[in-house]
Coordinates of C-alpha atoms in Angstrom, one line a residue:
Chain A
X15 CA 69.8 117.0 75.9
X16 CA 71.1 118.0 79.7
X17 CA 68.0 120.4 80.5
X18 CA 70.4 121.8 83.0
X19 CA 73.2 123.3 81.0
X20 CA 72.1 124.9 77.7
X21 CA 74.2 124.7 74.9
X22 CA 76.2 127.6 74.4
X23 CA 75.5 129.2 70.6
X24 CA 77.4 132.4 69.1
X25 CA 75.5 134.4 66.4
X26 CA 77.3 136.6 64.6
X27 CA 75.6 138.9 61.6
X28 CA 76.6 143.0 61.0
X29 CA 72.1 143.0 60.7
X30 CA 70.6 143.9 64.2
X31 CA 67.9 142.7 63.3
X32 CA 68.8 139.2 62.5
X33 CA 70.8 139.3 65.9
X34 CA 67.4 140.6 67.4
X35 CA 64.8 137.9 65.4
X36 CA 67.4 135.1 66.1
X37 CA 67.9 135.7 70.3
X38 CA 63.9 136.0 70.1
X39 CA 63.5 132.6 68.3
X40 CA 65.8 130.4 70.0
X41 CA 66.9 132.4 73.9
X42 CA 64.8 129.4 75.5
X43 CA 66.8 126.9 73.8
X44 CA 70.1 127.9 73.9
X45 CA 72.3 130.4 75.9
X46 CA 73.3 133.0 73.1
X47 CA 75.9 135.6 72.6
X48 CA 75.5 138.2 69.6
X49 CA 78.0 139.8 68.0
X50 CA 77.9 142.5 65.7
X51 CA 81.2 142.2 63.7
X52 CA 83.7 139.8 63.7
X53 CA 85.9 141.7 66.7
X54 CA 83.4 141.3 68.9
X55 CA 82.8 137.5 67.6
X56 CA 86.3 137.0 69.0
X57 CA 85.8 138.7 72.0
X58 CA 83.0 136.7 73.3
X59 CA 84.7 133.6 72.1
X60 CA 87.7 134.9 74.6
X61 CA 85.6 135.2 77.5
X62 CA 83.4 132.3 77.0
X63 CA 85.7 129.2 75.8
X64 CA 83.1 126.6 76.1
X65 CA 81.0 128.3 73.6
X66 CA 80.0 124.9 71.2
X67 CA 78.3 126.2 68.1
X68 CA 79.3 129.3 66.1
X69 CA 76.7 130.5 63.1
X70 CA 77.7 133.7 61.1
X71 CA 76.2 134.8 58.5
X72 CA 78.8 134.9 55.4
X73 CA 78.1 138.6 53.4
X74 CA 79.3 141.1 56.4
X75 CA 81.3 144.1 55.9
X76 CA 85.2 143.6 56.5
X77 CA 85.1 139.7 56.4
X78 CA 82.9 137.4 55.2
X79 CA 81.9 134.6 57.5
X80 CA 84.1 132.4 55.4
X81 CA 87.3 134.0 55.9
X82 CA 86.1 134.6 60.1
X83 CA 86.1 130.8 60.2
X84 CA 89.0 130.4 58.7
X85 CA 91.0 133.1 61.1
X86 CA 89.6 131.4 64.2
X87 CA 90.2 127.3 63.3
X88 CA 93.5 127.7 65.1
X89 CA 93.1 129.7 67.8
X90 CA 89.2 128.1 68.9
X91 CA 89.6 125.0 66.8
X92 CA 87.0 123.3 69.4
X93 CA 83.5 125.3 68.7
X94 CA 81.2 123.6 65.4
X95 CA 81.2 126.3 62.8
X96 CA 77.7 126.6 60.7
X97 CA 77.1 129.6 57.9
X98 CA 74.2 131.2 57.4
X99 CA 73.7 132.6 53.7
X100 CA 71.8 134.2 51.1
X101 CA 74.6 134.7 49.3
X102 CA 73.8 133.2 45.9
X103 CA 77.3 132.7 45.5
X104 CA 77.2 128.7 46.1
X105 CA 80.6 128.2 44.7
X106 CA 82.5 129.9 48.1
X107 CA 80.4 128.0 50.4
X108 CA 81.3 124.3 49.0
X109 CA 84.7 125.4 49.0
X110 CA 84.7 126.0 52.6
X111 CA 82.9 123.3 53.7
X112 CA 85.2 120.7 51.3
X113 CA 88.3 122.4 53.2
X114 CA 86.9 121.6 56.4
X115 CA 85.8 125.2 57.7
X116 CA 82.0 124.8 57.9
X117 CA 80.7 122.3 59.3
X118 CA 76.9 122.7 57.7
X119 CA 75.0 126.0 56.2
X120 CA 71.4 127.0 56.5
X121 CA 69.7 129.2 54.1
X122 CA 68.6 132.7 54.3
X123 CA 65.5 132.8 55.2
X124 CA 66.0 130.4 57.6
X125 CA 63.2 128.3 59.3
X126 CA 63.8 127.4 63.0
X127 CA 63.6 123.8 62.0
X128 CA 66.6 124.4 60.0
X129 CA 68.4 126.1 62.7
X130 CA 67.6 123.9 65.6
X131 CA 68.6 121.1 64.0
X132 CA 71.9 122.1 62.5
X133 CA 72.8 123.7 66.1
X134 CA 72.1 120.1 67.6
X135 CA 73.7 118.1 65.4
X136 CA 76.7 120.5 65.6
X137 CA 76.5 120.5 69.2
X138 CA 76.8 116.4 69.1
X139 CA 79.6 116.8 66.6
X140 CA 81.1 119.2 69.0
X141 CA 80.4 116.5 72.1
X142 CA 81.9 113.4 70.1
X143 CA 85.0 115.2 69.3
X144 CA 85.9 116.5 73.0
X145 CA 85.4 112.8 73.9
X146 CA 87.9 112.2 71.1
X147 CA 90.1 114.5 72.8
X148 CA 89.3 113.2 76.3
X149 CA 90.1 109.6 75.2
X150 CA 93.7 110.9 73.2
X151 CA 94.5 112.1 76.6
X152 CA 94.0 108.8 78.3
X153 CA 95.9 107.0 76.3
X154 CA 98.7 109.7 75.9
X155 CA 98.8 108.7 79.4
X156 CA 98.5 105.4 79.4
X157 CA 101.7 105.7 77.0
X158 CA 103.1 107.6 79.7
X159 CA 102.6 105.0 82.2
X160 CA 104.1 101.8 79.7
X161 CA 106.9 104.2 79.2
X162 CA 108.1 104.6 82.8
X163 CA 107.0 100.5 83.2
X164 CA 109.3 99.7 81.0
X165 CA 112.0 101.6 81.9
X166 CA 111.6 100.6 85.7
X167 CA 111.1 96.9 85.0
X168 CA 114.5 96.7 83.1
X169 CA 115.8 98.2 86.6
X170 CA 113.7 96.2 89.1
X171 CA 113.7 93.1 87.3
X172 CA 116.9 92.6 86.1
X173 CA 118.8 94.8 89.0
X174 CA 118.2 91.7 91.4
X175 CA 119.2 88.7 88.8
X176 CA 122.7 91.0 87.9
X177 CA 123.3 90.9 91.5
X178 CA 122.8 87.1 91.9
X179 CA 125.2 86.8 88.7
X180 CA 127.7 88.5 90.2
X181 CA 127.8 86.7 93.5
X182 CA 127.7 83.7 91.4
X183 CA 131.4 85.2 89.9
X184 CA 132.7 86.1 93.4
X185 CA 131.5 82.7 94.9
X186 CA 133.2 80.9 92.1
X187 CA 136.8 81.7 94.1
X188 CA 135.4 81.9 97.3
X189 CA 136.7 79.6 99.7
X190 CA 135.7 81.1 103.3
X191 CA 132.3 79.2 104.2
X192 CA 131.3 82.0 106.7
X193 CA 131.2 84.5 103.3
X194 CA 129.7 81.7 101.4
X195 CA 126.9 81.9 103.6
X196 CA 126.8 85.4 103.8
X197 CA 127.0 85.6 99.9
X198 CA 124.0 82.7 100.0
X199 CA 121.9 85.4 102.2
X200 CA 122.7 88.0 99.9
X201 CA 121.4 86.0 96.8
X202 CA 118.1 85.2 99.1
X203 CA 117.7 89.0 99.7
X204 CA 117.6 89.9 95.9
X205 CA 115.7 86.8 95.1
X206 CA 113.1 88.5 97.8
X207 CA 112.9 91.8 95.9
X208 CA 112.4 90.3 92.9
X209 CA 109.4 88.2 94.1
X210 CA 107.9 91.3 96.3
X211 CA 108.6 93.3 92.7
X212 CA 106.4 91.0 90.6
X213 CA 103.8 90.3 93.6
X214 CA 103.5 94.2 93.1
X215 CA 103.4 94.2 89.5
X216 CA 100.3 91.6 89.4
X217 CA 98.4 93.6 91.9
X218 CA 99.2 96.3 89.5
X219 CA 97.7 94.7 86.7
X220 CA 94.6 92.8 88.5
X221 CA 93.7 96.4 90.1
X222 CA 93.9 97.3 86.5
X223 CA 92.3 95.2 84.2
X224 CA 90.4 92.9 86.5
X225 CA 86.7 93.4 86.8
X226 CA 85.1 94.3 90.3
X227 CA 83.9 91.2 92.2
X228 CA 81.6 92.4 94.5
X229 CA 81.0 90.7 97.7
X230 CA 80.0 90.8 101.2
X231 CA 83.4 92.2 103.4
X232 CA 83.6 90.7 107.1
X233 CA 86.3 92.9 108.4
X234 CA 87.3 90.4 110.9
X235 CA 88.2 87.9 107.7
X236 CA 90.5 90.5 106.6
X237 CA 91.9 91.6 109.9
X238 CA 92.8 87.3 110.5
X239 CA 94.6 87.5 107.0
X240 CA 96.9 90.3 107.7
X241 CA 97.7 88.5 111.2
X242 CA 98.4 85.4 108.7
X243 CA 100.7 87.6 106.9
X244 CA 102.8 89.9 109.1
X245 CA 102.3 88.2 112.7
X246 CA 105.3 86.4 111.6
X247 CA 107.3 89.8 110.6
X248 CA 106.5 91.8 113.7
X249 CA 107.6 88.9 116.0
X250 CA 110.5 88.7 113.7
X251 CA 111.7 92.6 113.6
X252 CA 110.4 93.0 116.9
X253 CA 107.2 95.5 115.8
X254 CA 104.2 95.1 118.0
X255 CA 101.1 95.1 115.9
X256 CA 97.7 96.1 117.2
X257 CA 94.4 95.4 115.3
X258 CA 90.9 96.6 116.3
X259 CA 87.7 96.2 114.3
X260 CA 84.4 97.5 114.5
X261 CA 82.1 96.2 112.0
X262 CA 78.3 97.5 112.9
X263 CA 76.7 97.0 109.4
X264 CA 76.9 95.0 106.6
X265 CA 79.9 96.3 104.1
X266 CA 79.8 95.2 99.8
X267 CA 82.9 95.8 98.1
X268 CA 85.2 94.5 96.1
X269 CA 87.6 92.0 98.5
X270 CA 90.7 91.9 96.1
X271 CA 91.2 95.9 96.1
X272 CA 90.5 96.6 100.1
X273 CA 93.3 93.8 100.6
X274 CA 95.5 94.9 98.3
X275 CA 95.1 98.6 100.2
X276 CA 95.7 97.4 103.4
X277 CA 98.5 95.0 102.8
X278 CA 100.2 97.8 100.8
X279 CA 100.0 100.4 103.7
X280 CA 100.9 97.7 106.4
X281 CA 103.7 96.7 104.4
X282 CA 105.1 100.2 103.9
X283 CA 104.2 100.4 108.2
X284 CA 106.5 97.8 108.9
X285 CA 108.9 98.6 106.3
X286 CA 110.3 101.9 107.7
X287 CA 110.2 101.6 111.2
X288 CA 113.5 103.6 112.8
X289 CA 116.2 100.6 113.3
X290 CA 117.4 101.8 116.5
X291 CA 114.1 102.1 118.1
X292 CA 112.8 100.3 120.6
X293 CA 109.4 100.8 120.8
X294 CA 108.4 100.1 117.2
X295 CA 104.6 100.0 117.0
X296 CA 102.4 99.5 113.7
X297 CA 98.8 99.5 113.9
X298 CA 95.5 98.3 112.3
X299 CA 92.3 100.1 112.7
X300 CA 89.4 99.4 110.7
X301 CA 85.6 100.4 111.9
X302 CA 82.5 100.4 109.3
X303 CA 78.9 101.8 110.7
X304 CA 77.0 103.8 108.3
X305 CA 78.0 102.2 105.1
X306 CA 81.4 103.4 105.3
X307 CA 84.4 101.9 106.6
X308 CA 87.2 103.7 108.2
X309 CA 90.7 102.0 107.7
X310 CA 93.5 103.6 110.0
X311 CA 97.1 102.4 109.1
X312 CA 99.6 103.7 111.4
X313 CA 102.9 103.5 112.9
X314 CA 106.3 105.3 114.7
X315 CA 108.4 105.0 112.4
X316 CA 110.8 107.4 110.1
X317 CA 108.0 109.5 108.9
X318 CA 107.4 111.4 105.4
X319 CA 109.8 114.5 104.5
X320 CA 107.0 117.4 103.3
X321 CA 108.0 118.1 100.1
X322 CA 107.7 114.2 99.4
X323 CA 103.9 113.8 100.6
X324 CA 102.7 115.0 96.8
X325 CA 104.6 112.6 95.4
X326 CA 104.2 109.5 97.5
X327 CA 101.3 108.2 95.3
X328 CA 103.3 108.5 91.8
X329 CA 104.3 105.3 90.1
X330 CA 107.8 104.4 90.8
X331 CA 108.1 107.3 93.2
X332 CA 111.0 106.1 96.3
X333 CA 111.2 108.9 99.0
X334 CA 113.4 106.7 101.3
X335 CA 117.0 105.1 100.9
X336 CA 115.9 102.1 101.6
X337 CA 116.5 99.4 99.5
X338 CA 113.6 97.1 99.6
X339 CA 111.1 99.9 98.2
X340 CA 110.0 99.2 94.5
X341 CA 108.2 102.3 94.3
X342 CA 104.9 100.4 93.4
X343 CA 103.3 100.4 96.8
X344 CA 101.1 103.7 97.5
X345 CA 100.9 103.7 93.5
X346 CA 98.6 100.8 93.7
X347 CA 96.9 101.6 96.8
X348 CA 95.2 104.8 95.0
X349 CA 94.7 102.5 91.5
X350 CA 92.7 100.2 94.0
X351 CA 90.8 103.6 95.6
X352 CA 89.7 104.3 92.4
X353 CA 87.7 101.3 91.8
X354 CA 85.8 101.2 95.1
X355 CA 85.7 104.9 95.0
X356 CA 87.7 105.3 98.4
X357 CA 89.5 108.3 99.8
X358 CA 92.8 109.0 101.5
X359 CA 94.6 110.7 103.5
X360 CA 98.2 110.8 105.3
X361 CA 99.3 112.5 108.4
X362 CA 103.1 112.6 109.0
X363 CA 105.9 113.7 110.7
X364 CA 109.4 113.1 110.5
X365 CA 110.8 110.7 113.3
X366 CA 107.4 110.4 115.0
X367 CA 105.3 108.3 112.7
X368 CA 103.0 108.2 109.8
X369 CA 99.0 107.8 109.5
X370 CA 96.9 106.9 106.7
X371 CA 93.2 107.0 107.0
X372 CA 91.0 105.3 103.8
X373 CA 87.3 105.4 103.9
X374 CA 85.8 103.6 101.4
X375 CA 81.8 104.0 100.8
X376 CA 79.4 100.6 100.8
X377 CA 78.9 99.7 96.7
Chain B
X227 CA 144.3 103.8 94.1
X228 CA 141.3 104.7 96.2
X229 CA 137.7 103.5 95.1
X230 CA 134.2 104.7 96.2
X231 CA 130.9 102.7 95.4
X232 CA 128.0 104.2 95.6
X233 CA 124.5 102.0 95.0
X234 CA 121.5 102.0 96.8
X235 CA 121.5 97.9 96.6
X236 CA 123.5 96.6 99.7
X237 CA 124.2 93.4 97.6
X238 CA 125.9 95.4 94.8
X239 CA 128.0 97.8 97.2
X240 CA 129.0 94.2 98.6
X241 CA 129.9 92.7 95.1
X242 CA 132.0 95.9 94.0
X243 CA 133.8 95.9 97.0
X244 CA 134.8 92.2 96.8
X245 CA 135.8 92.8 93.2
X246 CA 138.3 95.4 94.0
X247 CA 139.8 94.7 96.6
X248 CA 140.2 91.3 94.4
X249 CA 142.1 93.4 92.3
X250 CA 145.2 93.8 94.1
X251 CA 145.2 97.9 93.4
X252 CA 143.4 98.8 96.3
X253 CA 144.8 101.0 98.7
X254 CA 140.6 102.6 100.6
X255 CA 137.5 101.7 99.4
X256 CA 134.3 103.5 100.3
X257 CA 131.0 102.2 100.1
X258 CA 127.8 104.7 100.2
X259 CA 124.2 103.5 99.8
X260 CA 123.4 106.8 99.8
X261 CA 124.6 108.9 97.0
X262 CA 124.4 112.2 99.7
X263 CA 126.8 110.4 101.7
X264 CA 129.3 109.9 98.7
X265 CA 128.9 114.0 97.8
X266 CA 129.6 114.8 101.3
X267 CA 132.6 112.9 101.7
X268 CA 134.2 113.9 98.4
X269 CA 133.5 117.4 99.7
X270 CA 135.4 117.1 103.1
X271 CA 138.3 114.7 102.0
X272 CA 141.7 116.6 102.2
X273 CA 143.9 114.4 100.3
X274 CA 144.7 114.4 96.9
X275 CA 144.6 110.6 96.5
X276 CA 143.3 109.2 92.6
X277 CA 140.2 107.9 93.4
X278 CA 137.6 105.6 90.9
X279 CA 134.2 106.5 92.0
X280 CA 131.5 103.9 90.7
X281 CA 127.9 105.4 91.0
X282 CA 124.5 103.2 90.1
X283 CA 122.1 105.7 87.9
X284 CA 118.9 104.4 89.7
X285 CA 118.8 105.2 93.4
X286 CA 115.7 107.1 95.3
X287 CA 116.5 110.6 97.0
X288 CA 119.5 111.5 94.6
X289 CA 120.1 109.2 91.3
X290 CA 123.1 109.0 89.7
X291 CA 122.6 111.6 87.4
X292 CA 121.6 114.5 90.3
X293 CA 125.1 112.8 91.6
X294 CA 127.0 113.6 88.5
X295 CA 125.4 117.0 88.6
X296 CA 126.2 118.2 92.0
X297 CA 130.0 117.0 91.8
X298 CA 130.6 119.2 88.8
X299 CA 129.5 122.2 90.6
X300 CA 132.6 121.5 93.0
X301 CA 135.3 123.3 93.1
X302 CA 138.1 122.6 90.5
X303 CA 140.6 121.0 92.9
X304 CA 138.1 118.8 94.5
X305 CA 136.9 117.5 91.7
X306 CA 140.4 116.7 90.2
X307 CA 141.5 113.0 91.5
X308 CA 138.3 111.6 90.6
X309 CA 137.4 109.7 87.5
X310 CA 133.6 108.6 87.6
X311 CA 132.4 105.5 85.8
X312 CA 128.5 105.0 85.8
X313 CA 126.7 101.9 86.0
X314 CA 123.1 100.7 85.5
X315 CA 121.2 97.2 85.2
X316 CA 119.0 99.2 82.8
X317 CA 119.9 99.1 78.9
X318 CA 117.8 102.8 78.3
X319 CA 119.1 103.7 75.6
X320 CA 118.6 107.6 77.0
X321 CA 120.7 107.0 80.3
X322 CA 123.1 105.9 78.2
X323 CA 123.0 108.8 75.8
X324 CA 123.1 111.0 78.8
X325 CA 125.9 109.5 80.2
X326 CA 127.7 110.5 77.3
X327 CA 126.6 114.3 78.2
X328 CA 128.3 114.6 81.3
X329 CA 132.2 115.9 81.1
X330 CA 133.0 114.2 84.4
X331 CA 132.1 111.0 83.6
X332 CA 134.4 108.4 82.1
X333 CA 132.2 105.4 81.1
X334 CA 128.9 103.6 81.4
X335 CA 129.4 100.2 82.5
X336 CA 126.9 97.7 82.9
X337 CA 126.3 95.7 85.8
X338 CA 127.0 93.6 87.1
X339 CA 130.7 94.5 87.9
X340 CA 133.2 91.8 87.1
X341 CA 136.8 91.4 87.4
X342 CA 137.2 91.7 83.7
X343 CA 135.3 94.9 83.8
X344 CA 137.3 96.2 86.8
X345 CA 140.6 95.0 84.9
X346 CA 139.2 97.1 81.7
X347 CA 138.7 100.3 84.1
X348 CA 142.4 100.1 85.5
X349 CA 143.9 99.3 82.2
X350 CA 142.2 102.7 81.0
X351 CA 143.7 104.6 83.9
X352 CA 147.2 103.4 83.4
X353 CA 147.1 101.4 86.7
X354 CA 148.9 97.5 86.1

């Protein structure tokens, strides 16, 4: 049992002196609250929510114990209920605990035994089924998540093959060869999206479901990959690209995710730069010492509006008009954080530029 | 007759375009990849010239929908020589049901557009 954090136990019984005997027996164990009467039950359940295990004992003036459980299953349907009773009247306690009100019930007198046992067992009851709950909201989310996918892949998958179709009409009665090629350039745009789209859906899915491959990370490696991949598009849309790297220790992580992070955040880098700029700069900083490595992506390009920074990480999320963005990007970039336990941040101001810093800890 | 396209896909703006002035009908056409550009330009335009507006449902910054929405909160006369047609490549069965919600809008088309659809949207509007 966490020694730290004591299970929290509410006792409630109209006898002082069963309040007083049972706070005696059991105050090292457990964190109690008394109550006196069924009002002040509910009042200490108000002020305390993550109160676990409820005893009361079942003849009390006003209620029975029976009919208090049964008031507070909707309101607090989380804490265990037990009844304590030396009630010979057997008959009402089976028919609570059949209908689900009572979870066990201990016998006046009671032994400690008896007590400390039912509280535990209620208190592992009362663990399981918050785990329960925790795991219903996971999946209510992941639900969520297939919902959105879904929708978005009817749109991002099929938006780009719709297009091609209908160049395909036009081209049918086209008879100009300089809008033929302009059409065929068209067609190789779309046919671009699509690819970048399901390039982006795989890392989705390998952040996702693939296992962590640890391995020893020489920056420089990565830093010569991302020259392999976007040398070619900064010469091409006129973007200088600097790269620095500092490696002065030895960095373990998972390869796959830290490439998928950076390649993400260059790609967004060189993706809105301003058009009519002339000095369009996008650069790569990565520097490890300590067991952590620093990774600064930044450029001077269009910038992020404020009220779009909380939403740049949401799946499917666009903040920009332009065309190209899938809305998958940043949305993977914090799946791939997750499993290598990294952090970000992003600076940025409209017009001037935008800054994302990542550290990522040494596994 | 005066047409406005408005999708956040350059190749789609270019494929609507084609296809009406194909058509023979058309007098302006206006192509936004910006739906904030479309609103503002209905909002300043003078004339009272009958105008088909085709508006994609799934663009960043304003959708189709937030489109729909704004126009409607014009003022009577503005929003009188426009008849709106929506399209989408998705086949969500919601967009379509909510397509269905909005006064201003005529149709939901699906993309991509095609002479046959264009020569469907015409017919509707009397225009031969």
């Amino acid at each position: 049992m966490d020694s730290q954090k004591k299970i929290k136990v509410l006792y409630v019984d109209d006898e002082p002196n069963n309040l007083f005997s049972f706070k005696a027996a059991f105050r090292f164990d457990y964190e109690i609250f008394l109550a006196n009467n069924t009002d002040e039950a509910l009042q200490k359940l108000e002020e305390n929510q993550d109160i676990s295990v409820i005893l009361s004992d079942q003849k009390m003036p006003g209620k029975t114990g029976v009919e208090f459980f049964e008031d507070i299953r909707v309101k607090y349907p989380n804490p265990i209920r037990i009844l304590i009773t030396g009630y010979s009247d057997i008959e009402s306690v089976i028919s609570a605990i059949n209908r689900g009100h009572v979870f066990r019930y201990i016998k006046k007198p009671w032994t400690d035994v008896d007590v400390q046992s039912a509280i535990d067992e209620a208190h592992k009851f009362y663990i399981t089924t918050s785990m329960l709950a925790m795991k219903n909201d996971e999946l209510q989310k992941a639900y969520d998540e297939l919902d959105k996918f879904a929708y978005s892949a009817t749109h991002d998958m099929r938006g780009p093959i719709l297009s091609v179709l209908g160049i395909v009409d036009l081209m049918k009665n086209a008879e100009d060869m300089d809008e033929i090629k302009e059409m065929n350039e068209m067609m190789e745009n779309a046919m671009l999206k699509l690819d970048n789209y399901i390039q982006n859906l795989h890392d989705h899915y390998s952040i996702r479901r693939g296992e962590l491959n640890i391995t020893e990370i020489e920056f420089e490696d990565v830093i010569k990959d991302m020259s392999d991949l976007y040398d070619i598009a900064s010469k091409l849309k006129n973007v200088a690209f600097n790269k620095s790297c500092m490696q002065s220790c030895k960095f373990r992580s998972d390869d796959i995710s830290i490439k998928i992070i950076i390649n993400n955040l260059l790609s967004n880098a060189f993706k809105y730069q301003k058009k009519d700029s002339n000095d369009k700069q996008v650069s790569l900083e990565i520097k490890v010492e300590s067991g952590t490595a620093t990774i600064v992506v930044s450029d001077n390009g269009i910038g992020i509006p404020e009220q779009n920074m909380k939403d740049v990480f949401s799946m499917f999320f666009r903040g920009a008009h332009e065309e190209i963005g899938s809305g998958f990007g940043l949305y993977n970039v914090k799946d791939a954080l997750g499993k290598v336990n990294g952090k970000i941040d992003v600076e940025s101001v409209v017009n001037e530029g935008t800054k994302f810093t990542v550290t990522i800890p040494s596994k | 007759m005066n047409f406005i396209v408005i999708d956040d896909s350059k190749l789609d703006c270019f494929i609507a375009e084609k296809i009406i002035k194909n058509t023979g009908h058309c007098d302006e056409c206006k192509v936004f990849q910006q739906a904030t550009e479309g609103l503002e330009y209905i909002k300043n335009k003078t004339d009272k010239n009958e105008t088909v507006v085709f508006v994609d449902i799934q663009m960043p910054v304003m959708n189709g929908f937030e489109f729909v929405e704004a126009f409607e909160g014009l003022a009577d006369d503005v929003k009188e020589p426009y008849s709106i047609y929506m399209l989408s490549s998705s086949i969500n069965e919601n967009d379509i049901a909510k397509v269905k919600g909005y006064a201003s809008v005529k149709h939901f088309l699906n993309k991509p557009l095609t002479n046959d659809t264009i020569a469907a949207v015409l017919e509707e509007l009397n225009i031969t």
